[in-house]
């Protein structure tokens, strides 16, 4: 059994993760119920033929995870892929192998694993298009030392959360980004 197999076995089901959510459960369910996955049957069959599993490093307080997890779950359902979840803060040993830009513990990170327990690719924490949106919104923040920083940051996070939980084009961006990453493997 490989190291990733061990992590996968330790992880909880997506259903258990969702049922135990405290922060973004309703927003996640909204995305899950309203995301319209494209009709990509050829892609889903090719992906299914690879018999992959997905291990997601996540936390329920994360807006990116709230938006991207349901997109993955739709993709996984269409391609018969088992998905398991690990909480980032309880699994830093794994998280630290997937730092964003070599320094940030940004989530979600989705690790796609083959039948031999090897990583074929990983994705996260967000699509390039969503990253551009986040960058443009966050660029206007004052320095962290500024007394107004905390209030403005909180307002911007609330705005992003609202967009992440309601804007279908952001969900489609996540799907297309995941698909593009997986296409390089299949």
Short mmCIF file of C-alpha atoms in Angstrom, two decimals:
data_model
loop_
_atom_site.label_atom_id
_atom_site.label_comp_id
_atom_site.label_asym_id
_atom_site.label_seq_id
_atom_site.Cartn_x
_atom_site.Cartn_y
_atom_site.Cartn_z
CA UNK A 1 0.00 0.00 0.00
CA UNK A 2 1.39 3.41 -0.98
CA UNK A 3 1.48 6.51 1.17
CA UNK A 4 -1.43 8.02 -0.81
CA UNK A 5 -3.41 4.79 -0.36
CA UNK A 6 -2.89 5.16 3.39
CA UNK A 7 -4.10 8.77 3.33
CA UNK A 8 -7.10 7.73 1.22
CA UNK A 9 -8.03 4.97 3.67
CA UNK A 10 -7.76 7.43 6.57
CA UNK A 11 -10.01 9.99 4.85
CA UNK A 12 -13.77 10.36 5.33
CA UNK A 13 -16.41 10.01 2.67
CA UNK A 14 -17.74 13.14 0.98
CA UNK A 15 -21.13 12.42 2.57
CA UNK A 16 -19.61 12.34 6.07
CA UNK A 17 -17.70 15.56 5.39
CA UNK A 18 -20.82 17.37 4.21
CA UNK A 19 -22.99 16.11 7.05
CA UNK A 20 -20.41 17.32 9.60
CA UNK A 21 -19.97 20.77 8.04
CA UNK A 22 -20.63 23.75 10.30
CA UNK A 23 -19.72 26.83 8.25
CA UNK A 24 -20.61 26.53 4.55
CA UNK A 25 -22.97 23.53 4.41
CA UNK A 26 -25.93 25.41 2.88
CA UNK A 27 -23.74 27.23 0.35
CA UNK A 28 -22.07 23.96 -0.65
CA UNK A 29 -25.46 22.29 -1.03
CA UNK A 30 -26.64 25.21 -3.16
CA UNK A 31 -23.73 24.71 -5.56
CA UNK A 32 -24.24 20.94 -5.48
CA UNK A 33 -27.94 21.31 -6.32
CA UNK A 34 -27.52 23.98 -9.00
CA UNK A 35 -24.30 23.16 -10.83
CA UNK A 36 -25.09 21.91 -14.32
CA UNK A 37 -22.25 19.68 -15.39
CA UNK A 38 -21.62 19.83 -19.14
CA UNK A 39 -22.51 16.91 -21.39
CA UNK A 40 -18.97 15.52 -21.73
CA UNK A 41 -19.78 11.81 -22.01
CA UNK A 42 -16.60 10.96 -23.93
CA UNK A 43 -14.48 12.64 -21.25
CA UNK A 44 -16.39 10.90 -18.44
CA UNK A 45 -15.97 7.46 -20.08
CA UNK A 46 -12.25 7.98 -20.66
CA UNK A 47 -11.87 9.15 -17.07
CA UNK A 48 -13.90 6.19 -15.78
CA UNK A 49 -11.62 3.82 -17.73
CA UNK A 50 -8.66 5.11 -15.68
CA UNK A 51 -10.40 4.06 -12.44
CA UNK A 52 -9.10 7.04 -10.48
CA UNK A 53 -9.90 8.07 -6.93
CA UNK A 54 -9.85 11.64 -5.59
CA UNK A 55 -8.46 12.70 -2.22
CA UNK A 56 -9.47 16.23 -1.23
CA UNK A 57 -7.61 18.30 1.35
CA UNK A 58 -10.22 20.74 2.64
CA UNK A 59 -11.87 22.58 5.54
CA UNK A 60 -15.50 23.60 5.78
CA UNK A 61 -14.69 27.25 6.53
CA UNK A 62 -13.02 27.68 3.12
CA UNK A 63 -15.03 29.41 0.40
CA UNK A 64 -12.95 27.87 -2.37
CA UNK A 65 -13.60 24.40 -0.98
CA UNK A 66 -17.30 25.23 -0.65
CA UNK A 67 -17.46 26.07 -4.37
CA UNK A 68 -15.05 23.50 -5.84
CA UNK A 69 -16.04 20.39 -3.87
CA UNK A 70 -19.54 20.13 -5.41
CA UNK A 71 -18.06 20.58 -8.88
CA UNK A 72 -15.68 17.69 -8.19
CA UNK A 73 -18.52 15.58 -6.77
CA UNK A 74 -20.52 16.00 -10.00
CA UNK A 75 -17.48 15.09 -12.09
CA UNK A 76 -16.80 12.09 -9.84
CA UNK A 77 -20.39 10.87 -10.05
CA UNK A 78 -20.33 11.02 -13.85
CA UNK A 79 -17.05 9.08 -14.03
CA UNK A 80 -17.71 6.69 -11.09
CA UNK A 81 -14.78 8.05 -9.08
CA UNK A 82 -14.64 7.60 -5.32
CA UNK A 83 -13.96 10.82 -3.42
CA UNK A 84 -12.62 11.05 0.12
CA UNK A 85 -11.93 14.12 2.26
CA UNK A 86 -9.16 15.02 4.71
CA UNK A 87 -9.24 18.09 6.92
CA UNK A 88 -6.23 20.26 6.20
CA UNK A 89 -5.55 21.36 9.76
CA UNK A 90 -5.49 17.76 11.01
CA UNK A 91 -3.25 16.54 8.18
CA UNK A 92 -0.50 19.11 7.72
CA UNK A 93 2.05 16.45 6.84
CA UNK A 94 0.14 15.78 3.61
CA UNK A 95 -0.91 19.41 3.11
CA UNK A 96 2.67 20.60 3.24
CA UNK A 97 3.46 18.45 0.20
CA UNK A 98 0.98 20.55 -1.82
CA UNK A 99 1.75 24.14 -0.87
CA UNK A 100 0.54 26.81 -3.27
CA UNK A 101 3.48 28.81 -4.62
CA UNK A 102 5.69 26.78 -2.31
CA UNK A 103 4.42 28.53 0.83
CA UNK A 104 0.62 28.71 1.26
CA UNK A 105 -1.61 26.00 2.67
CA UNK A 106 -4.37 26.98 0.24
CA UNK A 107 -7.27 24.62 -0.19
CA UNK A 108 -8.91 22.66 -1.63
CA UNK A 109 -6.23 20.45 -3.08
CA UNK A 110 -7.60 17.51 -5.04
CA UNK A 111 -5.16 14.64 -5.52
CA UNK A 112 -6.13 12.20 -8.25
CA UNK A 113 -4.80 8.70 -7.52
CA UNK A 114 -4.59 5.70 -9.85
CA UNK A 115 -5.18 2.02 -9.04
CA UNK A 116 -1.54 1.62 -8.00
CA UNK A 117 -1.92 4.33 -5.36
CA UNK A 118 0.16 6.82 -7.34
CA UNK A 119 -0.71 10.44 -7.94
CA UNK A 120 -1.52 11.10 -11.58
CA UNK A 121 -2.16 14.82 -11.06
CA UNK A 122 -3.50 17.26 -8.53
CA UNK A 123 -5.67 20.35 -8.80
CA UNK A 124 -6.35 23.36 -6.65
CA UNK A 125 -7.03 25.57 -4.93
CA UNK A 126 -8.91 27.40 -7.70
CA UNK A 127 -9.16 27.86 -11.45
CA UNK A 128 -7.06 30.50 -13.18
CA UNK A 129 -10.16 32.58 -14.00
CA UNK A 130 -11.34 32.53 -10.39
CA UNK A 131 -7.81 33.41 -9.23
CA UNK A 132 -7.92 36.52 -11.44
CA UNK A 133 -11.28 37.50 -9.91
CA UNK A 134 -9.95 37.01 -6.38
CA UNK A 135 -6.76 38.95 -7.17
CA UNK A 136 -8.70 41.92 -8.56
CA UNK A 137 -10.99 42.01 -5.51
CA UNK A 138 -8.17 41.63 -2.98
CA UNK A 139 -5.78 44.07 -4.70
CA UNK A 140 -7.71 47.01 -3.26
CA UNK A 141 -7.07 45.97 0.35
CA UNK A 142 -4.98 48.24 2.55
CA UNK A 143 -1.80 46.91 4.20
CA UNK A 144 -2.39 44.37 6.97
CA UNK A 145 -1.12 46.91 9.52
CA UNK A 146 -3.81 49.41 8.51
CA UNK A 147 -6.62 49.60 11.12
CA UNK A 148 -9.20 49.29 8.31
CA UNK A 149 -7.69 46.05 6.95
CA UNK A 150 -9.64 43.54 9.05
CA UNK A 151 -13.04 45.07 8.33
CA UNK A 152 -12.38 45.45 4.59
CA UNK A 153 -10.93 41.94 4.35
CA UNK A 154 -14.02 40.50 6.09
CA UNK A 155 -16.34 42.37 3.70
CA UNK A 156 -14.41 41.16 0.66
CA UNK A 157 -14.48 37.55 1.89
CA UNK A 158 -18.25 37.87 2.36
CA UNK A 159 -18.59 39.20 -1.17
CA UNK A 160 -16.48 36.34 -2.57
CA UNK A 161 -18.47 33.77 -0.60
CA UNK A 162 -21.71 35.14 -2.02
CA UNK A 163 -20.31 34.98 -5.55
CA UNK A 164 -18.81 31.51 -5.05
CA UNK A 165 -22.16 30.17 -3.87
CA UNK A 166 -24.31 31.73 -6.62
CA UNK A 167 -22.38 32.37 -9.85
CA UNK A 168 -22.60 29.47 -12.26
CA UNK A 169 -19.83 30.84 -14.49
CA UNK A 170 -17.38 30.48 -11.60
CA UNK A 171 -18.48 26.86 -11.11
CA UNK A 172 -18.04 26.19 -14.83
CA UNK A 173 -14.57 27.73 -14.65
CA UNK A 174 -13.66 25.27 -11.89
CA UNK A 175 -15.04 22.36 -13.90
CA UNK A 176 -13.19 23.34 -17.07
CA UNK A 177 -9.96 23.78 -15.12
CA UNK A 178 -10.30 20.33 -13.48
CA UNK A 179 -11.18 18.78 -16.84
CA UNK A 180 -8.17 20.40 -18.52
CA UNK A 181 -5.86 19.07 -15.79
CA UNK A 182 -7.30 15.55 -16.08
CA UNK A 183 -7.22 15.59 -19.89
CA UNK A 184 -3.42 15.74 -19.70
CA UNK A 185 -3.52 12.35 -17.98
CA UNK A 186 -6.31 10.52 -19.80
#
